[in-house]
PDB file of C-alpha atoms in Angstrom:
ATOM      1  CA  UNK F   1      19.551  32.786 -61.239  1.00 28.00           C
ATOM      2  CA  UNK F   2      19.934  36.419 -61.349  1.00 27.00           C
ATOM      3  CA  UNK F   3      17.973  38.697 -58.966  1.00 24.00           C
ATOM      4  CA  UNK F   4      15.473  41.613 -58.641  1.00 24.00           C
ATOM      5  CA  UNK F   5      13.916  42.835 -56.617  1.00 26.00           C
ATOM      6  CA  UNK F   6      10.945  45.782 -55.750  1.00 26.00           C
ATOM      7  CA  UNK F   7       8.717  46.959 -53.460  1.00 30.00           C
ATOM      8  CA  UNK F   8       5.517  45.960 -52.171  1.00 36.00           C
ATOM      9  CA  UNK F   9       2.077  47.154 -54.322  1.00 37.00           C
ATOM     10  CA  UNK F  10      -0.323  47.995 -51.639  1.00 33.00           C
ATOM     11  CA  UNK F  11      -4.079  49.169 -52.736  1.00 27.00           C
ATOM     12  CA  UNK F  12      -8.036  48.812 -51.581  1.00 29.00           C
ATOM     13  CA  UNK F  13     -10.282  47.009 -52.478  1.00 30.00           C
ATOM     14  CA  UNK F  14     -14.745  46.046 -51.534  1.00 29.00           C
ATOM     15  CA  UNK F  15     -12.936  48.370 -49.146  1.00 27.00           C
ATOM     16  CA  UNK F  16     -15.482  47.873 -45.854  1.00 30.00           C
ATOM     17  CA  UNK F  17     -14.482  49.951 -43.295  1.00 28.00           C
ATOM     18  CA  UNK F  18     -12.913  52.963 -42.475  1.00 32.00           C
ATOM     19  CA  UNK F  19      -9.919  51.867 -41.014  1.00 33.00           C
ATOM     20  CA  UNK F  20      -8.839  48.930 -44.130  1.00 36.00           C
ATOM     21  CA  UNK F  21      -9.574  52.534 -46.319  1.00 30.00           C
ATOM     22  CA  UNK F  22      -7.493  54.349 -44.672  1.00 33.00           C
ATOM     23  CA  UNK F  23      -4.442  51.419 -44.349  1.00 36.00           C
ATOM     24  CA  UNK F  24      -5.364  50.935 -47.990  1.00 34.00           C
ATOM     25  CA  UNK F  25      -4.766  54.571 -48.635  1.00 32.00           C
ATOM     26  CA  UNK F  26      -1.433  54.938 -46.901  1.00 32.00           C
ATOM     27  CA  UNK F  27      -0.663  52.114 -49.206  1.00 35.00           C
ATOM     28  CA  UNK F  28      -1.043  52.507 -52.841  1.00 29.00           C
ATOM     29  CA  UNK F  29       2.191  54.706 -51.965  1.00 28.00           C
ATOM     30  CA  UNK F  30       4.099  53.449 -51.421  1.00 28.00           C
ATOM     31  CA  UNK F  31       3.423  50.665 -55.083  1.00 26.00           C
ATOM     32  CA  UNK F  32       5.901  50.282 -57.545  1.00 27.00           C
ATOM     33  CA  UNK F  33       6.642  48.109 -60.591  1.00 26.00           C
ATOM     34  CA  UNK F  34       6.955  44.638 -62.200  1.00 24.00           C
ATOM     35  CA  UNK F  35      10.046  42.037 -61.031  1.00 27.00           C
ATOM     36  CA  UNK F  36      12.487  41.264 -63.385  1.00 23.00           C
ATOM     37  CA  UNK F  37      14.042  37.408 -62.359  1.00 30.00           C
ATOM     38  CA  UNK F  38      17.531  36.202 -65.017  1.00 33.00           C
ATOM     39  CA  UNK F  39      16.216  38.527 -67.591  1.00 32.00           C
ATOM     40  CA  UNK F  40      13.316  35.464 -68.886  1.00 31.00           C
ATOM     41  CA  UNK F  41      10.450  34.884 -66.521  1.00 31.00           C
ATOM     42  CA  UNK F  42       9.062  38.379 -65.409  1.00 31.00           C
ATOM     43  CA  UNK F  43       6.921  37.223 -62.212  1.00 33.00           C
ATOM     44  CA  UNK F  44       4.188  39.136 -60.197  1.00 32.00           C
ATOM     45  CA  UNK F  45       2.688  38.741 -57.199  1.00 32.00           C
ATOM     46  CA  UNK F  46      -0.071  40.358 -55.997  1.00 34.00           C
ATOM     47  CA  UNK F  47      -1.837  39.343 -51.995  1.00 33.00           C
ATOM     48  CA  UNK F  48      -5.341  40.102 -52.996  1.00 33.00           C
ATOM     49  CA  UNK F  49      -8.060  39.956 -49.692  1.00 35.00           C
ATOM     50  CA  UNK F  50     -12.315  40.458 -49.417  1.00 37.00           C
ATOM     51  CA  UNK F  51     -10.320  43.480 -47.940  1.00 37.00           C
ATOM     52  CA  UNK F  52      -8.089  45.175 -49.136  1.00 36.00           C
ATOM     53  CA  UNK F  53      -5.840  44.466 -51.549  1.00 38.00           C
ATOM     54  CA  UNK F  54      -1.011  43.782 -50.835  1.00 43.00           C
ATOM     55  CA  UNK F  55      -0.364  43.773 -55.148  1.00 44.00           C
ATOM     56  CA  UNK F  56       4.061  42.514 -53.481  1.00 39.00           C
ATOM     57  CA  UNK F  57       7.319  41.850 -55.714  1.00 42.00           C
ATOM     58  CA  UNK F  58       9.959  40.123 -54.363  1.00 48.00           C
ATOM     59  CA  UNK F  59      13.312  39.373 -54.404  1.00 47.00           C
ATOM     60  CA  UNK F  60      13.721  36.135 -57.171  1.00 43.00           C
ATOM     61  CA  UNK F  61      16.622  34.263 -55.064  1.00 44.00           C
ATOM     62  CA  UNK F  62      15.608  30.489 -55.839  1.00 40.00           C
ATOM     63  CA  UNK F  63      17.073  29.037 -52.079  1.00 40.00           C
ATOM     64  CA  UNK F  64      15.457  28.304 -49.503  1.00 40.00           C
ATOM     65  CA  UNK F  65      16.002  30.925 -45.663  1.00 37.00           C
ATOM     66  CA  UNK F  66      15.734  30.313 -42.264  1.00 39.00           C
ATOM     67  CA  UNK F  67      12.303  31.909 -41.280  1.00 39.00           C
ATOM     68  CA  UNK F  68      13.516  35.588 -38.966  1.00 43.00           C
ATOM     69  CA  UNK F  69      12.766  35.136 -35.128  1.00 73.00           C
ATOM     70  CA  UNK F  70       9.236  35.111 -33.609  1.00 91.00           C
ATOM     71  CA  UNK F  71       8.499  37.030 -31.255  1.00 92.00           C
ATOM     72  CA  UNK F  72       6.180  36.401 -28.096  1.00 95.00           C
ATOM     73  CA  UNK F  73       5.423  32.325 -29.694  1.00 96.00           C
ATOM     74  CA  UNK F  74       5.317  29.200 -28.178  1.00 96.00           C
ATOM     75  CA  UNK F  75       7.606  26.382 -28.166  1.00 95.00           C
ATOM     76  CA  UNK F  76       8.733  23.204 -26.547  1.00 95.00           C
ATOM     77  CA  UNK F  77       5.797  21.582 -25.335  1.00 97.00           C
ATOM     78  CA  UNK F  78       3.723  24.914 -25.428  1.00 96.00           C
ATOM     79  CA  UNK F  79       4.417  24.993 -28.115  1.00 97.00           C
ATOM     80  CA  UNK F  80       2.372  21.497 -28.771  1.00 97.00           C
ATOM     81  CA  UNK F  81      -0.276  21.765 -26.865  1.00 97.00           C
ATOM     82  CA  UNK F  82      -1.318  24.614 -28.685  1.00 98.00           C
ATOM     83  CA  UNK F  83      -1.000  22.995 -32.468  1.00 98.00           C
ATOM     84  CA  UNK F  84      -2.943  20.418 -30.379  1.00 98.00           C
ATOM     85  CA  UNK F  85      -5.570  23.265 -29.987  1.00 98.00           C
ATOM     86  CA  UNK F  86      -6.178  24.838 -33.270  1.00 98.00           C
ATOM     87  CA  UNK F  87      -6.289  20.977 -35.378  1.00 98.00           C
ATOM     88  CA  UNK F  88      -8.820  19.850 -32.319  1.00 97.00           C
ATOM     89  CA  UNK F  89     -11.327  22.851 -32.482  1.00 97.00           C
ATOM     90  CA  UNK F  90     -15.207  20.511 -31.693  1.00 96.00           C
ATOM     91  CA  UNK F  91     -16.914  20.430 -34.247  1.00 94.00           C
ATOM     92  CA  UNK F  92     -19.758  21.478 -31.879  1.00 94.00           C
ATOM     93  CA  UNK F  93     -18.178  25.113 -31.182  1.00 95.00           C
ATOM     94  CA  UNK F  94     -17.592  25.803 -34.517  1.00 96.00           C
ATOM     95  CA  UNK F  95     -20.885  23.554 -35.806  1.00 96.00           C
ATOM     96  CA  UNK F  96     -22.369  26.976 -33.663  1.00 96.00           C
ATOM     97  CA  UNK F  97     -20.614  29.969 -35.604  1.00 97.00           C
ATOM     98  CA  UNK F  98     -21.845  29.350 -39.294  1.00 96.00           C
ATOM     99  CA  UNK F  99     -21.294  31.050 -41.875  1.00 96.00           C
ATOM    100  CA  UNK F 100     -19.459  33.582 -39.312  1.00 97.00           C
ATOM    101  CA  UNK F 101     -21.949  36.283 -40.813  1.00 95.00           C
ATOM    102  CA  UNK F 102     -21.173  38.781 -43.271  1.00 93.00           C
ATOM    103  CA  UNK F 103     -17.684  39.769 -41.734  1.00 92.00           C
ATOM    104  CA  UNK F 104     -16.423  36.505 -43.564  1.00 97.00           C
ATOM    105  CA  UNK F 105     -16.982  35.558 -48.200  1.00 96.00           C
ATOM    106  CA  UNK F 106     -16.975  32.544 -49.549  1.00 96.00           C
ATOM    107  CA  UNK F 107     -15.694  30.307 -51.408  1.00 97.00           C
ATOM    108  CA  UNK F 108     -16.094  31.892 -55.565  1.00 96.00           C
ATOM    109  CA  UNK F 109     -17.947  28.790 -57.746  1.00 96.00           C
ATOM    110  CA  UNK F 110     -15.796  27.853 -60.798  1.00 96.00           C
ATOM    111  CA  UNK F 111     -18.098  26.954 -63.737  1.00 86.00           C
ATOM    112  CA  UNK F 112     -16.830  23.525 -65.917  1.00 87.00           C
ATOM    113  CA  UNK F 113     -14.362  23.117 -63.877  1.00 81.00           C
ATOM    114  CA  UNK F 114     -11.801  20.326 -64.627  1.00 93.00           C
ATOM    115  CA  UNK F 115     -11.916  18.356 -60.770  1.00 97.00           C
ATOM    116  CA  UNK F 116      -8.218  18.903 -59.366  1.00 98.00           C
ATOM    117  CA  UNK F 117      -7.340  15.227 -58.234  1.00 98.00           C
ATOM    118  CA  UNK F 118      -3.738  13.726 -56.406  1.00 97.00           C
ATOM    119  CA  UNK F 119      -3.561  10.849 -54.534  1.00 95.00           C
ATOM    120  CA  UNK F 120      -7.033   9.767 -56.194  1.00 96.00           C
ATOM    121  CA  UNK F 121      -8.088  12.157 -54.137  1.00 98.00           C
ATOM    122  CA  UNK F 122      -9.700  15.900 -54.275  1.00 98.00           C
ATOM    123  CA  UNK F 123      -6.367  18.638 -54.306  1.00 98.00           C
ATOM    124  CA  UNK F 124      -6.980  21.732 -51.875  1.00 98.00           C
ATOM    125  CA  UNK F 125      -3.596  23.764 -53.894  1.00 98.00           C
ATOM    126  CA  UNK F 126      -2.326  26.693 -51.642  1.00 98.00           C
ATOM    127  CA  UNK F 127      -0.657  30.166 -53.078  1.00 98.00           C
ATOM    128  CA  UNK F 128       0.767  32.622 -50.267  1.00 97.00           C
ATOM    129  CA  UNK F 129       3.406  33.822 -48.607  1.00 96.00           C
ATOM    130  CA  UNK F 130       5.517  34.086 -44.441  1.00 96.00           C
ATOM    131  CA  UNK F 131       4.967  38.302 -44.472  1.00 93.00           C
ATOM    132  CA  UNK F 132       1.573  38.187 -46.229  1.00 94.00           C
ATOM    133  CA  UNK F 133      -0.882  39.347 -43.005  1.00 95.00           C
ATOM    134  CA  UNK F 134      -3.678  38.093 -45.455  1.00 96.00           C
ATOM    135  CA  UNK F 135      -2.980  34.449 -45.499  1.00 97.00           C
ATOM    136  CA  UNK F 136      -1.996  35.338 -42.230  1.00 97.00           C
ATOM    137  CA  UNK F 137      -5.632  34.471 -40.947  1.00 98.00           C
ATOM    138  CA  UNK F 138      -6.868  32.365 -44.207  1.00 98.00           C
ATOM    139  CA  UNK F 139      -3.814  29.785 -42.328  1.00 98.00           C
ATOM    140  CA  UNK F 140      -5.991  29.207 -39.015  1.00 98.00           C
ATOM    141  CA  UNK F 141      -9.596  29.145 -41.319  1.00 98.00           C
ATOM    142  CA  UNK F 142      -7.080  26.026 -43.645  1.00 98.00           C
ATOM    143  CA  UNK F 143      -6.116  24.245 -40.069  1.00 98.00           C
ATOM    144  CA  UNK F 144      -9.569  24.170 -38.247  1.00 98.00           C
ATOM    145  CA  UNK F 145     -10.848  23.128 -41.625  1.00 98.00           C
ATOM    146  CA  UNK F 146      -7.959  20.537 -43.004  1.00 98.00           C
ATOM    147  CA  UNK F 147      -7.294  18.855 -39.132  1.00 98.00           C
ATOM    148  CA  UNK F 148     -11.480  17.902 -40.023  1.00 98.00           C
ATOM    149  CA  UNK F 149      -9.820  15.188 -42.865  1.00 98.00           C
ATOM    150  CA  UNK F 150      -7.022  14.630 -41.514  1.00 98.00           C
ATOM    151  CA  UNK F 151      -4.168  15.720 -39.251  1.00 98.00           C
ATOM    152  CA  UNK F 152      -0.894  17.727 -39.966  1.00 98.00           C
ATOM    153  CA  UNK F 153       2.911  17.928 -38.824  1.00 98.00           C
ATOM    154  CA  UNK F 154       5.247  20.061 -38.817  1.00 97.00           C
ATOM    155  CA  UNK F 155       3.993  23.459 -38.206  1.00 98.00           C
ATOM    156  CA  UNK F 156       4.976  26.128 -36.938  1.00 97.00           C
ATOM    157  CA  UNK F 157       4.819  29.676 -35.773  1.00 97.00           C
ATOM    158  CA  UNK F 158       4.795  32.732 -37.679  1.00 97.00           C
ATOM    159  CA  UNK F 159       4.027  36.489 -38.357  1.00 96.00           C
ATOM    160  CA  UNK F 160       3.217  38.025 -40.534  1.00 95.00           C
ATOM    161  CA  UNK F 161       6.247  40.906 -42.095  1.00 92.00           C
ATOM    162  CA  UNK F 162       5.944  44.125 -39.647  1.00 92.00           C
ATOM    163  CA  UNK F 163       6.382  46.607 -41.823  1.00 89.00           C
ATOM    164  CA  UNK F 164       2.613  45.965 -43.668  1.00 89.00           C
ATOM    165  CA  UNK F 165      -0.436  45.817 -43.018  1.00 92.00           C
ATOM    166  CA  UNK F 166      -2.030  44.273 -40.395  1.00 95.00           C
ATOM    167  CA  UNK F 167       1.977  44.135 -39.069  1.00 95.00           C
ATOM    168  CA  UNK F 168       2.975  40.823 -37.377  1.00 95.00           C
ATOM    169  CA  UNK F 169       0.012  39.036 -37.203  1.00 97.00           C
ATOM    170  CA  UNK F 170       0.101  35.364 -35.592  1.00 98.00           C
ATOM    171  CA  UNK F 171       0.109  32.519 -37.396  1.00 98.00           C
ATOM    172  CA  UNK F 172       1.684  30.097 -39.051  1.00 98.00           C
ATOM    173  CA  UNK F 173       3.951  27.789 -42.346  1.00 98.00           C
ATOM    174  CA  UNK F 174       3.252  25.527 -43.892  1.00 98.00           C
ATOM    175  CA  UNK F 175       7.311  25.329 -45.204  1.00 97.00           C
ATOM    176  CA  UNK F 176       8.031  20.998 -44.181  1.00 93.00           C
ATOM    177  CA  UNK F 177       4.844  20.984 -42.697  1.00 97.00           C
ATOM    178  CA  UNK F 178       2.651  17.651 -43.155  1.00 98.00           C
ATOM    179  CA  UNK F 179      -0.456  16.709 -43.913  1.00 98.00           C
ATOM    180  CA  UNK F 180      -1.931  13.620 -44.349  1.00 98.00           C
ATOM    181  CA  UNK F 181      -5.063  12.011 -45.491  1.00 98.00           C
ATOM    182  CA  UNK F 182      -7.487   9.714 -46.210  1.00 98.00           C
ATOM    183  CA  UNK F 183     -10.210  11.697 -48.286  1.00 98.00           C
ATOM    184  CA  UNK F 184      -7.768  14.778 -49.651  1.00 98.00           C
ATOM    185  CA  UNK F 185      -4.518  16.143 -50.873  1.00 98.00           C
ATOM    186  CA  UNK F 186      -3.488  19.285 -49.809  1.00 98.00           C
ATOM    187  CA  UNK F 187      -1.793  21.010 -51.485  1.00 98.00           C
ATOM    188  CA  UNK F 188       0.781  24.454 -50.293  1.00 98.00           C
ATOM    189  CA  UNK F 189       3.158  26.637 -51.740  1.00 98.00           C
ATOM    190  CA  UNK F 190       4.865  29.425 -49.033  1.00 98.00           C
ATOM    191  CA  UNK F 191       5.916  31.224 -51.994  1.00 97.00           C
ATOM    192  CA  UNK F 192       7.896  34.166 -49.927  1.00 95.00           C
ATOM    193  CA  UNK F 193       9.308  33.593 -46.463  1.00 94.00           C
ATOM    194  CA  UNK F 194      10.164  36.314 -44.027  1.00 90.00           C
ATOM    195  CA  UNK F 195      13.267  36.688 -43.622  1.00 85.00           C
ATOM    196  CA  UNK F 196      13.520  41.376 -44.762  1.00 86.00           C
ATOM    197  CA  UNK F 197      16.644  41.047 -46.303  1.00 88.00           C
ATOM    198  CA  UNK F 198      15.908  45.068 -47.478  1.00 88.00           C
ATOM    199  CA  UNK F 199      13.010  46.731 -47.126  1.00 85.00           C
ATOM    200  CA  UNK F 200      10.014  45.463 -48.245  1.00 79.00           C
ATOM    201  CA  UNK F 201      12.453  42.498 -49.966  1.00 87.00           C
ATOM    202  CA  UNK F 202      11.389  39.035 -49.016  1.00 90.00           C
ATOM    203  CA  UNK F 203      12.923  35.849 -50.666  1.00 94.00           C
ATOM    204  CA  UNK F 204      11.482  32.570 -52.280  1.00 95.00           C
ATOM    205  CA  UNK F 205      11.112  29.924 -50.305  1.00 96.00           C
ATOM    206  CA  UNK F 206       8.813  27.328 -52.427  1.00 96.00           C
ATOM    207  CA  UNK F 207       8.752  28.064 -55.469  1.00 96.00           C
ATOM    208  CA  UNK F 208       5.434  26.854 -57.333  1.00 97.00           C
ATOM    209  CA  UNK F 209       6.120  23.968 -59.499  1.00 98.00           C
ATOM    210  CA  UNK F 210       4.900  24.310 -63.206  1.00 98.00           C
ATOM    211  CA  UNK F 211       0.601  22.966 -62.411  1.00 98.00           C
ATOM    212  CA  UNK F 212       0.938  24.948 -59.844  1.00 98.00           C
ATOM    213  CA  UNK F 213       1.325  27.806 -60.881  1.00 97.00           C
ATOM    214  CA  UNK F 214      -1.207  27.445 -64.526  1.00 97.00           C
ATOM    215  CA  UNK F 215      -3.408  27.332 -62.499  1.00 97.00           C
ATOM    216  CA  UNK F 216      -2.712  31.140 -60.659  1.00 97.00           C
ATOM    217  CA  UNK F 217      -2.826  31.915 -63.250  1.00 95.00           C
ATOM    218  CA  UNK F 218      -5.690  30.556 -65.002  1.00 95.00           C
ATOM    219  CA  UNK F 219      -8.271  31.158 -62.261  1.00 95.00           C
ATOM    220  CA  UNK F 220      -6.651  34.297 -60.464  1.00 95.00           C
ATOM    221  CA  UNK F 221      -8.153  36.520 -62.995  1.00 94.00           C
ATOM    222  CA  UNK F 222     -10.866  37.879 -64.307  1.00 94.00           C
ATOM    223  CA  UNK F 223     -13.330  36.334 -64.337  1.00 93.00           C
ATOM    224  CA  UNK F 224     -13.289  36.282 -60.485  1.00 93.00           C
ATOM    225  CA  UNK F 225     -11.225  38.806 -60.127  1.00 91.00           C
ATOM    226  CA  UNK F 226     -10.802  42.262 -61.777  1.00 90.00           C
ATOM    227  CA  UNK F 227      -7.270  42.280 -64.193  1.00 89.00           C
ATOM    228  CA  UNK F 228      -5.769  44.454 -62.090  1.00 87.00           C
ATOM    229  CA  UNK F 229      -6.067  41.939 -59.557  1.00 85.00           C
ATOM    230  CA  UNK F 230      -4.668  39.636 -61.292  1.00 87.00           C
ATOM    231  CA  UNK F 231      -2.035  36.423 -60.261  1.00 86.00           C
ATOM    232  CA  UNK F 232      -2.332  37.751 -56.319  1.00 82.00           C
ATOM    233  CA  UNK F 233      -2.523  35.434 -53.025  1.00 84.00           C
ATOM    234  CA  UNK F 234      -3.808  34.557 -50.809  1.00 96.00           C
ATOM    235  CA  UNK F 235      -4.697  31.187 -53.592  1.00 97.00           C
ATOM    236  CA  UNK F 236      -6.391  28.747 -53.037  1.00 98.00           C
ATOM    237  CA  UNK F 237      -7.942  26.659 -55.326  1.00 98.00           C
ATOM    238  CA  UNK F 238     -10.664  23.535 -53.779  1.00 98.00           C
ATOM    239  CA  UNK F 239     -10.278  20.683 -56.336  1.00 98.00           C
ATOM    240  CA  UNK F 240     -10.734  24.007 -59.392  1.00 98.00           C
ATOM    241  CA  UNK F 241     -14.543  23.512 -57.839  1.00 97.00           C
ATOM    242  CA  UNK F 242     -13.968  26.183 -55.780  1.00 98.00           C
ATOM    243  CA  UNK F 243     -12.089  30.257 -55.076  1.00 97.00           C
ATOM    244  CA  UNK F 244     -10.413  31.939 -52.953  1.00 97.00           C
ATOM    245  CA  UNK F 245      -9.031  34.687 -53.772  1.00 96.00           C
ATOM    246  CA  UNK F 246      -7.280  37.083 -50.495  1.00 93.00           C
ATOM    247  CA  UNK F 247      -9.059  36.762 -47.469  1.00 95.00           C
ATOM    248  CA  UNK F 248     -12.161  35.450 -46.001  1.00 97.00           C
ATOM    249  CA  UNK F 249     -11.497  38.212 -42.988  1.00 98.00           C
ATOM    250  CA  UNK F 250     -10.178  40.401 -42.156  1.00 97.00           C
ATOM    251  CA  UNK F 251      -6.689  40.338 -39.984  1.00 97.00           C
ATOM    252  CA  UNK F 252      -7.508  43.055 -38.117  1.00 97.00           C
ATOM    253  CA  UNK F 253      -9.371  40.592 -35.843  1.00 97.00           C
ATOM    254  CA  UNK F 254      -6.418  38.810 -34.813  1.00 98.00           C
ATOM    255  CA  UNK F 255      -4.125  42.081 -33.793  1.00 95.00           C
ATOM    256  CA  UNK F 256      -2.530  42.426 -30.910  1.00 95.00           C
ATOM    257  CA  UNK F 257      -4.157  38.519 -29.726  1.00 98.00           C
ATOM    258  CA  UNK F 258      -1.408  36.137 -28.853  1.00 97.00           C
ATOM    259  CA  UNK F 259      -2.253  32.474 -30.773  1.00 98.00           C
ATOM    260  CA  UNK F 260      -3.056  30.885 -26.808  1.00 97.00           C
ATOM    261  CA  UNK F 261      -6.331  34.171 -27.088  1.00 98.00           C
ATOM    262  CA  UNK F 262      -6.259  33.543 -30.821  1.00 98.00           C
ATOM    263  CA  UNK F 263      -6.725  29.694 -29.642  1.00 97.00           C
ATOM    264  CA  UNK F 264      -9.491  30.449 -26.832  1.00 97.00           C
ATOM    265  CA  UNK F 265     -11.662  32.658 -27.928  1.00 97.00           C
ATOM    266  CA  UNK F 266     -12.555  30.267 -30.545  1.00 96.00           C
ATOM    267  CA  UNK F 267     -15.011  28.846 -27.596  1.00 94.00           C
ATOM    268  CA  UNK F 268     -16.270  31.721 -27.745  1.00 95.00           C
ATOM    269  CA  UNK F 269     -18.766  31.800 -30.824  1.00 95.00           C
ATOM    270  CA  UNK F 270     -19.782  35.632 -30.479  1.00 95.00           C
ATOM    271  CA  UNK F 271     -16.504  36.361 -30.811  1.00 97.00           C
ATOM    272  CA  UNK F 272     -14.876  38.337 -33.381  1.00 97.00           C
ATOM    273  CA  UNK F 273     -11.512  35.657 -34.013  1.00 98.00           C
ATOM    274  CA  UNK F 274     -14.008  32.716 -33.614  1.00 98.00           C
ATOM    275  CA  UNK F 275     -16.649  34.569 -36.491  1.00 98.00           C
ATOM    276  CA  UNK F 276     -13.450  35.246 -38.799  1.00 98.00           C
ATOM    277  CA  UNK F 277     -11.644  31.966 -38.693  1.00 98.00           C
ATOM    278  CA  UNK F 278     -14.953  28.872 -38.126  1.00 98.00           C
ATOM    279  CA  UNK F 279     -16.833  30.378 -40.483  1.00 98.00           C
ATOM    280  CA  UNK F 280     -14.114  30.018 -42.795  1.00 98.00           C
ATOM    281  CA  UNK F 281     -13.382  27.081 -41.789  1.00 98.00           C
ATOM    282  CA  UNK F 282     -17.262  26.085 -42.461  1.00 98.00           C
ATOM    283  CA  UNK F 283     -17.533  27.139 -45.700  1.00 98.00           C
ATOM    284  CA  UNK F 284     -13.471  25.885 -46.765  1.00 98.00           C
ATOM    285  CA  UNK F 285     -15.790  21.864 -44.958  1.00 98.00           C
ATOM    286  CA  UNK F 286     -18.786  22.727 -46.972  1.00 98.00           C
ATOM    287  CA  UNK F 287     -16.756  22.790 -49.815  1.00 98.00           C
ATOM    288  CA  UNK F 288     -14.811  19.614 -48.588  1.00 98.00           C
ATOM    289  CA  UNK F 289     -17.546  17.576 -48.114  1.00 98.00           C
ATOM    290  CA  UNK F 290     -19.107  18.497 -51.251  1.00 98.00           C
ATOM    291  CA  UNK F 291     -16.066  17.152 -53.125  1.00 98.00           C
ATOM    292  CA  UNK F 292     -16.010  13.916 -50.673  1.00 98.00           C
ATOM    293  CA  UNK F 293     -19.070  13.225 -50.391  1.00 98.00           C
ATOM    294  CA  UNK F 294     -19.591  14.094 -47.037  1.00 98.00           C
ATOM    295  CA  UNK F 295     -16.586  11.948 -46.237  1.00 98.00           C
ATOM    296  CA  UNK F 296     -15.572  10.811 -43.115  1.00 98.00           C
ATOM    297  CA  UNK F 297     -19.098  12.119 -41.348  1.00 97.00           C
ATOM    298  CA  UNK F 298     -17.541  12.958 -38.438  1.00 97.00           C
ATOM    299  CA  UNK F 299     -16.228  16.245 -40.678  1.00 98.00           C
ATOM    300  CA  UNK F 300     -19.195  16.278 -42.784  1.00 98.00           C
ATOM    301  CA  UNK F 301     -21.748  17.536 -39.851  1.00 97.00           C
ATOM    302  CA  UNK F 302     -25.422  18.065 -40.792  1.00 97.00           C
ATOM    303  CA  UNK F 303     -24.458  21.492 -39.965  1.00 96.00           C
ATOM    304  CA  UNK F 304     -21.544  21.677 -42.229  1.00 98.00           C
ATOM    305  CA  UNK F 305     -23.758  19.672 -44.946  1.00 97.00           C
ATOM    306  CA  UNK F 306     -26.934  22.306 -44.527  1.00 96.00           C
ATOM    307  CA  UNK F 307     -23.441  24.424 -45.980  1.00 96.00           C
ATOM    308  CA  UNK F 308     -22.762  23.113 -49.125  1.00 96.00           C
ATOM    309  CA  UNK F 309     -26.054  24.548 -50.826  1.00 93.00           C
ATOM    310  CA  UNK F 310     -24.489  27.809 -50.527  1.00 91.00           C
ATOM    311  CA  UNK F 311     -21.292  26.904 -51.674  1.00 93.00           C
TER     312      UNK F 311
END
């Protein structure tokens, strides 16, 4: 398949703070056209958030490439410790956070969707990209939420693009990771990597399957988002019953922090970091608990069950 690439498109949507409006306005100047790969398939990738939308078209090579060197990321024993902390945040800490307040958006409800399952369990599908700052924010919450239902292995630190808004947001990548659970199936797709081959251009890392692409096209558009924001990410489909289209909180709260500082902030329920990550994780957990009949009880606490009626 031949290669074609375009620069990223970014524009504001449902903006709530002046800084985000300014970032969106600057991003509009980089808007461009469509991606055509191999003369046969047109792929349009857009990054949507509750505050700012980033629409991006990237190169279409199907060959995975290594992630760029991650500055300031933990390694060795420090990495193991950092992973352990984010995958074992006490429910007592997140229960105290609740919804995280008005800065956190709750999932959208799907009308009449057929339950998405895999291996006889409810399935949670994520489609995003390593370069995406909004995916960067959302991954922290996904890891906290899903770790209540199972076990991750192979998580590696990652930063979002250094040339995007919320540059170099500290995060994780799901590429090459695994998740095991008796209750839910997690299917992550990191569509593009974080290796900039030319200005604002990245390479396909994990292409969605045809079934995943069908869900992406079906649910990442009207009536859930406007046609202008269709086929955008981060895209999270929780069992075809709940959707998260864009980041649930602003990546700005993670700006300038290290992985360890983010972990430490999770113990302070009043911190913007804890409210963003914990509130989003609680909404995700409540949605998953509704699909698992509130199993396991260690995940579906009374505080989480009290949120179920709001998702």
